[in-house]
Amino acid sequence: MSVFSRGFGLRRRESDPSLPPGQYLTEDFPVLSAGPTQFVDTDDWRFFLQTEKGRTEWSWAEAMALPIEEVATDIHCVTRWSKLGTSWRGISLDSIFAGVDTEYRYVMAHSYGGYTTNVPLDDLLGGKAWLAFEFDGEPLEPVHGGPMRLLVPHLYFWKSAKWVRGLQMQQNDDPGFWEQNGYHLRGDPWKEQRYW
Ligand SMILES: Nc1nc2c(c(=O)[nH]1)N[C@H]1C(S)=C(S)[C@@H](COP(=O)(O)O)O[C@H]1N2
Ligand SMILES: [Mo]
């Protein structure tokens, strides 16, 4: 009986409509970093937005004064794990970009430690992306990108830059770290945009 239930559960999972094609469920939270974990004190943390017209910077206190949102979302790594129903707190990128004037349509996200990833501006606006500083009701751990990471859950998780330091507007969709190494320029998990 229990064997039958397990088998049934497995089949249901395989056809789970919240799993993008080729993804498998994980219950834990794997750590994937291309380099060493960065330890950035919130006293030293700064966040910049650089456009062709100028630069805006936020201290930690200034960022915390922006509207803070609760985010419940699924996340999908290109290495095929997906984690459903994760909960975060963060600042909408709409708040960061409010009042910012730019003609450029692409963004390069920069991290402490040197990681970069490119994202079209449209994928960061409209309630789709956040600067996240809490996971599961706790301050975001350094291994997962604390004190602050980008959270762009509708794209593969490599776009969610850990230890995010700033965003630079760019005229063209120039590739970031993984994108230069063969990952797709956009990375939509529902279209399986893994590599190119
Ligand atoms: N700064 C930085 N951000 C990063 C990475 C990294 O190596 N450095 N790896 C990316 C990849 S490939 C994934 S899958 C996720 C992993 O996030 P996690 O370690 O919190 O699971 O972070 C993304 N953001
Ligand atoms: Mo990844």
Coordinates of N, CA and C and ligand atoms in Angstrom, one line a residue:
M1 N 0.8 -1.2 0.0 CA 0.0 0.0 0.0 C 0.9 1.3 0.0
S2 N 1.9 1.2 0.9 CA 2.8 2.4 1.0 C 3.6 2.5 -0.3
V3 N 4.0 1.4 -0.8 CA 4.7 1.4 -2.1 C 3.9 2.0 -3.2
F4 N 2.6 1.6 -3.2 CA 1.7 2.2 -4.2 C 1.6 3.7 -4.1
S5 N 1.5 4.2 -2.8 CA 1.3 5.6 -2.6 C 2.6 6.4 -3.0
R6 N 3.7 5.8 -2.7 CA 5.0 6.5 -3.1 C 5.1 6.6 -4.6
G7 N 4.8 5.5 -5.3 CA 4.8 5.5 -6.7 C 3.8 6.6 -7.3
F8 N 2.7 6.6 -6.7 CA 1.7 7.5 -7.1 C 2.2 9.0 -6.9
G9 N 2.8 9.2 -5.7 CA 3.3 10.5 -5.4 C 4.4 10.9 -6.4
L10 N 5.2 10.0 -6.8 CA 6.3 10.3 -7.7 C 5.7 10.7 -9.1
R11 N 4.7 9.9 -9.5 CA 4.2 10.3 -10.8 C 3.5 11.7 -10.8
R12 N 2.9 12.0 -9.7 CA 2.3 13.3 -9.6 C 3.3 14.4 -9.6
R13 N 4.5 14.1 -9.0 CA 5.5 15.1 -9.0 C 6.1 15.3 -10.4
E14 N 6.2 14.2 -11.1 CA 6.8 14.3 -12.5 C 5.9 15.2 -13.4
S15 N 4.6 15.2 -13.1 CA 3.7 16.0 -13.9 C 3.3 17.3 -13.2
D16 N 4.0 17.6 -12.1 CA 3.7 18.8 -11.4 C 3.8 20.0 -12.3
P17 N 2.6 20.7 -12.5 CA 2.6 21.9 -13.4 C 3.5 23.0 -12.9
S18 N 4.0 23.0 -11.7 CA 4.9 24.1 -11.3 C 6.4 23.8 -11.5
L19 N 6.6 22.6 -12.1 CA 8.0 22.3 -12.5 C 8.2 22.5 -13.9
P20 N 9.2 23.4 -14.3 CA 9.5 23.6 -15.7 C 10.1 22.3 -16.3
P21 N 10.1 22.2 -17.6 CA 10.6 21.0 -18.3 C 12.0 20.7 -17.9
G22 N 12.3 19.4 -17.6 CA 13.6 18.9 -17.3 C 14.1 19.2 -15.9
Q23 N 13.2 19.7 -15.0 CA 13.6 20.1 -13.7 C 13.1 19.0 -12.7
Y24 N 13.9 18.9 -11.6 CA 13.5 17.9 -10.5 C 13.4 18.7 -9.2
L25 N 12.5 18.2 -8.3 CA 12.2 18.9 -7.1 C 13.3 18.6 -6.1
T26 N 13.7 19.6 -5.3 CA 14.6 19.4 -4.2 C 14.0 20.1 -3.0
E27 N 14.2 19.4 -1.8 CA 13.6 20.0 -0.6 C 14.7 20.9 0.2
D28 N 16.0 20.5 -0.1 CA 17.0 21.3 0.6 C 17.4 22.5 -0.3
F29 N 18.4 23.3 0.1 CA 18.7 24.5 -0.6 C 20.2 24.4 -1.0
P30 N 20.5 23.8 -2.2 CA 21.9 23.6 -2.6 C 22.6 25.0 -2.6
V31 N 23.9 25.0 -2.4 CA 24.7 26.2 -2.6 C 25.5 26.0 -3.9
L32 N 25.5 27.0 -4.7 CA 26.3 27.0 -6.0 C 27.0 28.3 -6.1
S33 N 28.3 28.3 -6.0 CA 29.1 29.5 -6.1 C 30.3 29.2 -7.0
A34 N 30.6 30.2 -7.9 CA 31.7 30.0 -8.8 C 33.0 30.3 -8.1
G35 N 32.9 31.1 -7.0 CA 34.1 31.5 -6.3 C 33.8 31.4 -4.8
P36 N 34.7 32.0 -4.0 CA 34.5 31.9 -2.5 C 33.3 32.8 -2.1
T37 N 32.7 32.3 -0.9 CA 31.7 33.1 -0.3 C 32.2 34.5 0.1
Q38 N 31.4 35.5 -0.2 CA 31.8 36.9 0.2 C 31.1 37.2 1.5
F39 N 31.9 37.8 2.4 CA 31.4 38.3 3.7 C 31.3 39.8 3.7
V40 N 30.2 40.4 3.5 CA 30.0 41.8 3.4 C 29.2 42.3 4.6
D41 N 29.8 43.1 5.4 CA 29.1 43.7 6.5 C 28.1 44.8 6.0
T42 N 26.9 44.8 6.6 CA 25.9 45.8 6.2 C 26.4 47.2 6.3
D43 N 27.3 47.4 7.3 CA 27.9 48.8 7.5 C 28.7 49.2 6.2
D44 N 29.3 48.2 5.6 CA 30.2 48.5 4.4 C 29.4 48.4 3.1
W45 N 28.3 47.7 3.2 CA 27.5 47.4 1.9 C 27.1 48.7 1.3
R46 N 27.3 48.8 0.0 CA 26.7 49.9 -0.8 C 26.1 49.2 -2.1
F47 N 25.1 49.9 -2.6 CA 24.5 49.4 -3.8 C 24.4 50.5 -4.8
F48 N 24.8 50.3 -6.0 CA 24.8 51.3 -7.0 C 23.9 51.0 -8.2
L49 N 23.4 52.0 -8.8 CA 22.7 51.9 -10.1 C 23.4 52.9 -11.0
Q50 N 24.1 52.4 -12.0 CA 24.8 53.3 -13.0 C 24.1 53.3 -14.3
T51 N 23.7 54.5 -14.7 CA 23.1 54.6 -16.1 C 24.1 55.4 -16.9
E52 N 23.7 55.7 -18.2 CA 24.5 56.5 -19.1 C 24.4 57.9 -18.6
K53 N 23.5 58.3 -17.7 CA 23.3 59.7 -17.3 C 23.9 59.9 -15.9
G54 N 24.2 58.9 -15.1 CA 24.7 59.2 -13.8 C 24.6 57.9 -12.9
R55 N 24.9 58.2 -11.6 CA 25.0 57.1 -10.7 C 24.2 57.4 -9.4
T56 N 23.5 56.4 -9.0 CA 22.8 56.5 -7.7 C 23.3 55.5 -6.8
E57 N 23.5 55.8 -5.5 CA 24.0 54.8 -4.5 C 23.1 54.8 -3.3
W58 N 23.0 53.6 -2.7 CA 22.3 53.4 -1.5 C 23.2 52.8 -0.5
S59 N 23.1 53.3 0.8 CA 23.7 52.6 1.9 C 22.6 51.5 2.3
W60 N 23.0 50.7 3.3 CA 22.1 49.6 3.8 C 20.9 50.3 4.4
A61 N 21.1 51.4 5.2 CA 20.0 52.1 5.9 C 19.1 52.7 4.8
E62 N 19.6 53.3 3.8 CA 18.8 53.9 2.7 C 18.0 52.8 2.0
A63 N 18.6 51.7 1.8 CA 17.9 50.6 1.1 C 16.7 50.1 2.0
M64 N 17.0 50.0 3.3 CA 16.0 49.5 4.2 C 14.8 50.4 4.4
A65 N 15.0 51.7 4.0 CA 13.9 52.7 4.0 C 13.0 52.6 2.8
L66 N 13.4 51.8 1.8 CA 12.5 51.6 0.7 C 11.4 50.6 1.0
P67 N 10.3 50.6 0.3 CA 9.2 49.6 0.6 C 9.8 48.2 0.5
I68 N 9.4 47.4 1.5 CA 9.8 46.0 1.6 C 8.7 45.1 1.4
E69 N 8.9 44.1 0.6 CA 7.9 43.1 0.1 C 8.2 41.7 0.6
E70 N 7.1 41.0 0.8 CA 7.2 39.5 1.0 C 7.1 38.8 -0.3
V71 N 7.9 37.9 -0.6 CA 7.9 37.2 -1.9 C 7.9 35.7 -1.7
A72 N 6.8 35.1 -2.2 CA 6.7 33.6 -2.2 C 6.9 33.2 -3.6
T73 N 7.9 32.3 -3.9 CA 8.2 32.0 -5.3 C 8.9 30.6 -5.4
D74 N 8.8 30.1 -6.6 CA 9.6 28.9 -6.9 C 10.9 29.3 -7.5
I75 N 12.0 28.6 -7.3 CA 13.3 28.9 -7.9 C 13.8 27.7 -8.7
H76 N 14.5 28.0 -9.8 CA 14.9 26.9 -10.8 C 16.3 27.1 -11.2
C77 N 17.2 26.1 -10.8 CA 18.6 26.2 -11.2 C 18.8 25.4 -12.5
V78 N 19.7 25.9 -13.4 CA 19.9 25.3 -14.7 C 20.5 23.9 -14.5
T79 N 21.1 23.6 -13.3 CA 21.6 22.3 -13.0 C 20.5 21.3 -12.7
R80 N 19.2 21.7 -12.9 CA 18.0 20.9 -12.9 C 17.3 20.8 -11.6
W81 N 17.8 21.5 -10.5 CA 17.0 21.4 -9.3 C 16.0 22.6 -9.3
S82 N 14.8 22.3 -8.8 CA 13.9 23.4 -8.5 C 13.4 23.3 -7.1
K83 N 13.1 24.4 -6.5 CA 12.7 24.4 -5.1 C 11.4 25.3 -5.1
L84 N 10.3 24.6 -4.6 CA 9.0 25.3 -4.7 C 8.7 26.0 -3.4
G85 N 7.9 27.1 -3.5 CA 7.4 27.8 -2.4 C 8.4 28.4 -1.5
T86 N 9.5 29.0 -2.0 CA 10.4 29.6 -1.1 C 9.9 31.0 -0.7
S87 N 10.3 31.4 0.5 CA 9.8 32.7 1.0 C 11.0 33.7 1.3
W88 N 10.8 34.9 0.9 CA 11.8 35.9 0.9 C 11.2 37.2 1.4
R89 N 12.1 38.1 1.8 CA 11.7 39.5 1.9 C 12.7 40.3 1.1
G90 N 12.2 41.3 0.5 CA 13.2 42.1 -0.4 C 12.6 43.4 -0.9
I91 N 13.4 44.1 -1.6 CA 13.0 45.4 -2.2 C 12.8 45.2 -3.7
S92 N 11.6 45.6 -4.1 CA 11.3 45.5 -5.5 C 12.3 46.3 -6.4
L93 N 12.7 45.7 -7.5 CA 13.5 46.5 -8.4 C 12.8 47.7 -9.0
D94 N 11.4 47.6 -8.9 CA 10.6 48.8 -9.4 C 10.9 50.0 -8.5
S95 N 11.2 49.8 -7.2 CA 11.5 50.9 -6.3 C 12.9 51.4 -6.6
I96 N 13.8 50.5 -6.9 CA 15.2 51.0 -7.2 C 15.2 51.8 -8.5
F97 N 14.3 51.4 -9.5 CA 14.3 52.1 -10.8 C 13.4 53.3 -10.8
A98 N 12.6 53.5 -9.8 CA 11.6 54.6 -9.8 C 12.4 55.9 -9.9
G99 N 12.0 56.7 -10.9 CA 12.6 58.0 -11.2 C 13.9 58.0 -11.8
V100 N 14.4 56.8 -12.2 CA 15.7 56.7 -12.9 C 15.5 56.8 -14.4
D101 N 16.3 57.6 -15.0 CA 16.1 57.9 -16.4 C 17.2 57.2 -17.2
T102 N 16.8 56.3 -18.1 CA 17.8 55.6 -18.9 C 17.2 55.2 -20.3
E103 N 18.0 55.3 -21.3 CA 17.6 54.8 -22.6 C 18.0 53.4 -22.8
Y104 N 18.9 52.9 -22.0 CA 19.4 51.5 -22.2 C 18.4 50.5 -21.8
R105 N 18.4 49.3 -22.4 CA 17.4 48.3 -22.2 C 18.0 47.1 -21.5
Y106 N 19.3 47.1 -21.2 CA 19.9 45.9 -20.7 C 20.7 46.2 -19.4
V107 N 20.8 45.3 -18.5 CA 21.5 45.5 -17.2 C 22.6 44.5 -17.0
M108 N 23.7 44.9 -16.5 CA 24.7 44.0 -16.0 C 24.7 44.1 -14.5
A109 N 24.4 43.0 -13.8 CA 24.5 42.9 -12.4 C 25.9 42.6 -11.9
H110 N 26.4 43.3 -11.0 CA 27.7 43.1 -10.4 C 27.7 42.7 -9.0
S111 N 28.5 41.7 -8.7 CA 28.5 41.2 -7.3 C 29.9 41.5 -6.6
Y112 N 29.9 41.7 -5.3 CA 31.1 41.6 -4.5 C 31.8 40.3 -4.9
G113 N 33.0 40.3 -5.2 CA 33.7 39.1 -5.6 C 33.9 39.0 -7.1
G114 N 33.2 39.8 -7.8 CA 33.5 39.9 -9.3 C 32.5 39.2 -10.2
Y115 N 31.6 38.4 -9.6 CA 30.6 37.7 -10.5 C 29.7 38.8 -11.2
T116 N 29.3 38.4 -12.4 CA 28.4 39.3 -13.2 C 27.4 38.5 -13.9
T117 N 26.2 39.1 -14.1 CA 25.2 38.4 -15.0 C 24.4 39.5 -15.7
N118 N 24.1 39.2 -16.9 CA 23.3 40.2 -17.7 C 21.8 39.8 -17.7
V119 N 21.0 40.8 -17.6 CA 19.5 40.7 -17.6 C 18.9 41.8 -18.4
P120 N 17.9 41.5 -19.3 CA 17.2 42.6 -19.9 C 16.4 43.4 -18.8
L121 N 16.3 44.7 -19.0 CA 15.7 45.5 -18.0 C 14.2 45.1 -17.8
D122 N 13.5 44.7 -18.9 CA 12.1 44.3 -18.8 C 12.0 43.1 -17.8
D123 N 13.0 42.3 -17.6 CA 12.9 41.1 -16.7 C 13.1 41.5 -15.3
L124 N 13.5 42.8 -15.0 CA 13.7 43.3 -13.7 C 12.5 44.1 -13.2
L125 N 11.7 44.6 -14.1 CA 10.6 45.5 -13.8 C 9.3 44.8 -13.8
G126 N 8.3 45.5 -13.2 CA 6.9 44.9 -13.2 C 6.7 43.9 -12.2
G127 N 7.3 44.0 -11.0 CA 7.1 43.1 -9.9 C 7.7 41.7 -10.1
K128 N 8.8 41.6 -10.9 CA 9.3 40.3 -11.2 C 10.7 40.1 -10.5
A129 N 11.3 41.1 -9.9 CA 12.6 41.0 -9.4 C 12.8 41.8 -8.1
W130 N 13.7 41.3 -7.3 CA 13.9 42.0 -6.0 C 15.4 42.0 -5.6
L131 N 15.7 42.9 -4.7 CA 16.9 42.8 -3.9 C 16.5 42.1 -2.6
A132 N 16.9 40.9 -2.4 CA 16.4 40.0 -1.3 C 17.5 40.0 -0.2
F133 N 17.0 40.2 1.1 CA 17.9 40.1 2.2 C 17.4 39.2 3.3
E134 N 16.2 38.6 3.2 CA 15.8 37.6 4.1 C 15.3 36.3 3.4
F135 N 15.6 35.2 3.9 CA 15.1 33.9 3.4 C 14.5 33.1 4.6
D136 N 13.2 32.7 4.4 CA 12.6 31.8 5.4 C 12.6 32.5 6.8
G137 N 12.4 33.9 6.8 CA 12.2 34.6 8.0 C 13.5 34.9 8.7
E138 N 14.7 34.6 8.1 CA 16.0 34.9 8.7 C 16.8 35.7 7.8
P139 N 17.7 36.5 8.3 CA 18.7 37.2 7.4 C 19.3 36.3 6.5
L140 N 19.4 36.7 5.2 CA 20.0 35.8 4.2 C 21.5 35.5 4.5
E141 N 21.8 34.2 4.6 CA 23.1 33.7 5.0 C 24.1 34.1 3.9
P142 N 25.4 34.3 4.3 CA 26.4 34.6 3.3 C 26.5 33.6 2.2
V143 N 26.4 32.3 2.5 CA 26.6 31.3 1.4 C 25.5 31.4 0.3
H144 N 24.3 32.0 0.7 CA 23.2 32.2 -0.2 C 23.2 33.6 -0.7
G145 N 24.2 34.4 -0.5 CA 24.3 35.7 -1.1 C 24.0 36.9 -0.2
G146 N 23.8 36.6 1.1 CA 23.7 37.6 2.1 C 24.9 38.5 2.2
P147 N 24.7 39.8 2.6 CA 23.5 40.3 3.1 C 22.4 40.6 2.1
M148 N 22.7 40.7 0.8 CA 21.7 41.1 -0.2 C 22.1 40.4 -1.5
R149 N 21.0 39.8 -2.1 CA 21.2 39.2 -3.4 C 20.1 39.6 -4.4
L150 N 20.4 39.5 -5.6 CA 19.3 39.7 -6.6 C 18.4 38.5 -6.6
L151 N 17.2 38.7 -6.8 CA 16.2 37.6 -6.9 C 15.4 37.8 -8.1
V152 N 15.6 37.0 -9.1 CA 14.9 37.1 -10.4 C 14.3 35.7 -10.7
P153 N 13.3 35.3 -9.9 CA 12.9 33.9 -9.9 C 12.3 33.3 -11.2
H154 N 11.8 34.2 -12.1 CA 11.2 33.7 -13.3 C 12.3 33.3 -14.3
L155 N 13.6 33.6 -14.0 CA 14.7 33.1 -14.9 C 15.5 32.1 -14.1
Y156 N 16.3 31.3 -14.8 CA 17.2 30.4 -14.0 C 18.0 31.1 -13.0
F157 N 18.3 30.4 -11.9 CA 18.8 31.0 -10.7 C 20.2 31.6 -10.8
W158 N 20.9 31.3 -11.9 CA 22.2 32.0 -12.1 C 22.1 33.5 -12.3
K159 N 20.9 33.9 -12.7 CA 20.6 35.4 -12.9 C 20.5 36.1 -11.5
S160 N 20.2 35.3 -10.5 CA 20.0 35.9 -9.1 C 21.4 36.1 -8.5
A161 N 22.0 37.1 -8.8 CA 23.4 37.4 -8.4 C 23.5 37.5 -6.8
K162 N 24.3 36.6 -6.2 CA 24.5 36.7 -4.8 C 25.5 37.9 -4.5
W163 N 25.4 38.4 -3.3 CA 26.3 39.5 -2.8 C 26.2 40.7 -3.8
V164 N 25.0 41.0 -4.2 CA 24.9 42.0 -5.3 C 25.4 43.4 -4.8
R165 N 26.1 44.0 -5.7 CA 26.8 45.3 -5.4 C 26.3 46.4 -6.2
G166 N 25.7 46.1 -7.4 CA 25.1 47.2 -8.2 C 24.7 46.7 -9.5
L167 N 24.0 47.6 -10.2 CA 23.5 47.3 -11.5 C 24.0 48.4 -12.5
Q168 N 24.5 47.9 -13.6 CA 25.0 48.9 -14.6 C 24.2 48.7 -15.9
M169 N 23.5 49.8 -16.3 CA 22.8 49.8 -17.5 C 23.7 49.7 -18.7
Q170 N 23.3 48.9 -19.7 CA 24.2 48.7 -20.9 C 23.3 48.7 -22.1
Q171 N 23.9 49.3 -23.2 CA 23.2 49.5 -24.4 C 22.9 48.2 -25.1
N172 N 23.8 47.2 -25.0 CA 23.7 45.9 -25.6 C 23.6 44.8 -24.5
D173 N 23.1 43.7 -24.9 CA 23.0 42.6 -24.0 C 24.3 41.8 -23.8
D174 N 25.3 42.5 -23.4 CA 26.7 41.9 -23.3 C 26.6 40.8 -22.2
P175 N 27.3 39.7 -22.4 CA 27.2 38.5 -21.5 C 27.9 38.7 -20.2
G176 N 27.4 38.2 -19.2 CA 28.1 38.1 -17.9 C 28.9 36.9 -17.7
F177 N 29.2 36.5 -16.5 CA 30.2 35.4 -16.2 C 29.8 34.1 -16.9
W178 N 28.6 33.6 -16.5 CA 28.2 32.3 -17.0 C 27.8 32.4 -18.5
E179 N 27.3 33.5 -18.8 CA 26.8 33.7 -20.2 C 28.0 33.7 -21.2
Q180 N 29.2 34.2 -20.7 CA 30.4 34.1 -21.5 C 30.9 32.7 -21.6
N181 N 30.5 31.8 -20.7 CA 30.9 30.4 -20.6 C 29.8 29.5 -21.2
G182 N 28.9 30.0 -22.0 CA 28.0 29.1 -22.7 C 26.5 29.1 -22.2
Y183 N 26.3 29.8 -21.0 CA 24.9 29.8 -20.6 C 24.1 30.8 -21.5
H184 N 22.8 30.6 -21.6 CA 21.9 31.3 -22.4 C 21.9 32.8 -22.0
L185 N 21.7 33.7 -22.9 CA 21.7 35.1 -22.6 C 20.5 35.5 -21.7
R186 N 19.4 34.8 -21.9 CA 18.2 35.2 -21.0 C 17.9 34.2 -20.0
G187 N 17.7 32.9 -20.3 CA 17.6 31.9 -19.3 C 16.2 31.7 -18.7
D188 N 15.2 31.5 -19.6 CA 13.8 31.3 -19.2 C 13.6 29.8 -19.0
P189 N 13.4 29.4 -17.8 CA 13.3 27.9 -17.5 C 12.1 27.3 -18.2
W190 N 11.0 28.0 -18.5 CA 9.8 27.4 -19.1 C 10.1 27.2 -20.6
K191 N 11.1 27.9 -21.2 CA 11.5 27.6 -22.6 C 12.8 26.8 -22.6
E192 N 13.2 26.3 -21.5 CA 14.5 25.6 -21.4 C 15.7 26.3 -22.1
Q193 N 15.8 27.6 -21.8 CA 16.9 28.4 -22.3 C 18.1 28.2 -21.5
R194 N 18.7 27.0 -21.6 CA 19.8 26.6 -20.7 C 21.2 27.2 -21.2
Y195 N 21.6 26.6 -22.4 CA 22.9 27.0 -23.0 C 22.7 27.4 -24.4
W196 N 23.7 28.0 -25.0 CA 23.6 28.3 -26.4 C 24.9 27.8 -27.1
Ligands
LIG1 N1 27.9 36.3 -6.9 C1 27.4 35.1 -7.4 N2 26.1 34.9 -7.5 C2 25.6 33.7 -8.0 C3 26.5 32.7 -8.3 C4 27.9 32.8 -8.1 O1 28.7 32.0 -8.3 N3 28.3 34.1 -7.6 N4 26.0 31.5 -8.8 C5 24.7 31.5 -9.4 C6 24.1 30.2 -9.6 S1 24.7 29.3 -10.9 C7 23.1 29.7 -8.9 S2 22.3 28.3 -9.3 C8 22.6 30.5 -7.7 C9 22.8 29.6 -6.5 O2 22.3 30.2 -5.4 P1 22.4 29.5 -4.0 O3 23.8 29.1 -3.7 O4 21.8 30.4 -3.0 O5 21.5 28.2 -4.2 O6 23.4 31.7 -7.5 C10 23.7 32.4 -8.6 N5 24.3 33.6 -8.2
MO2 MO 23.1 27.5 -11.2

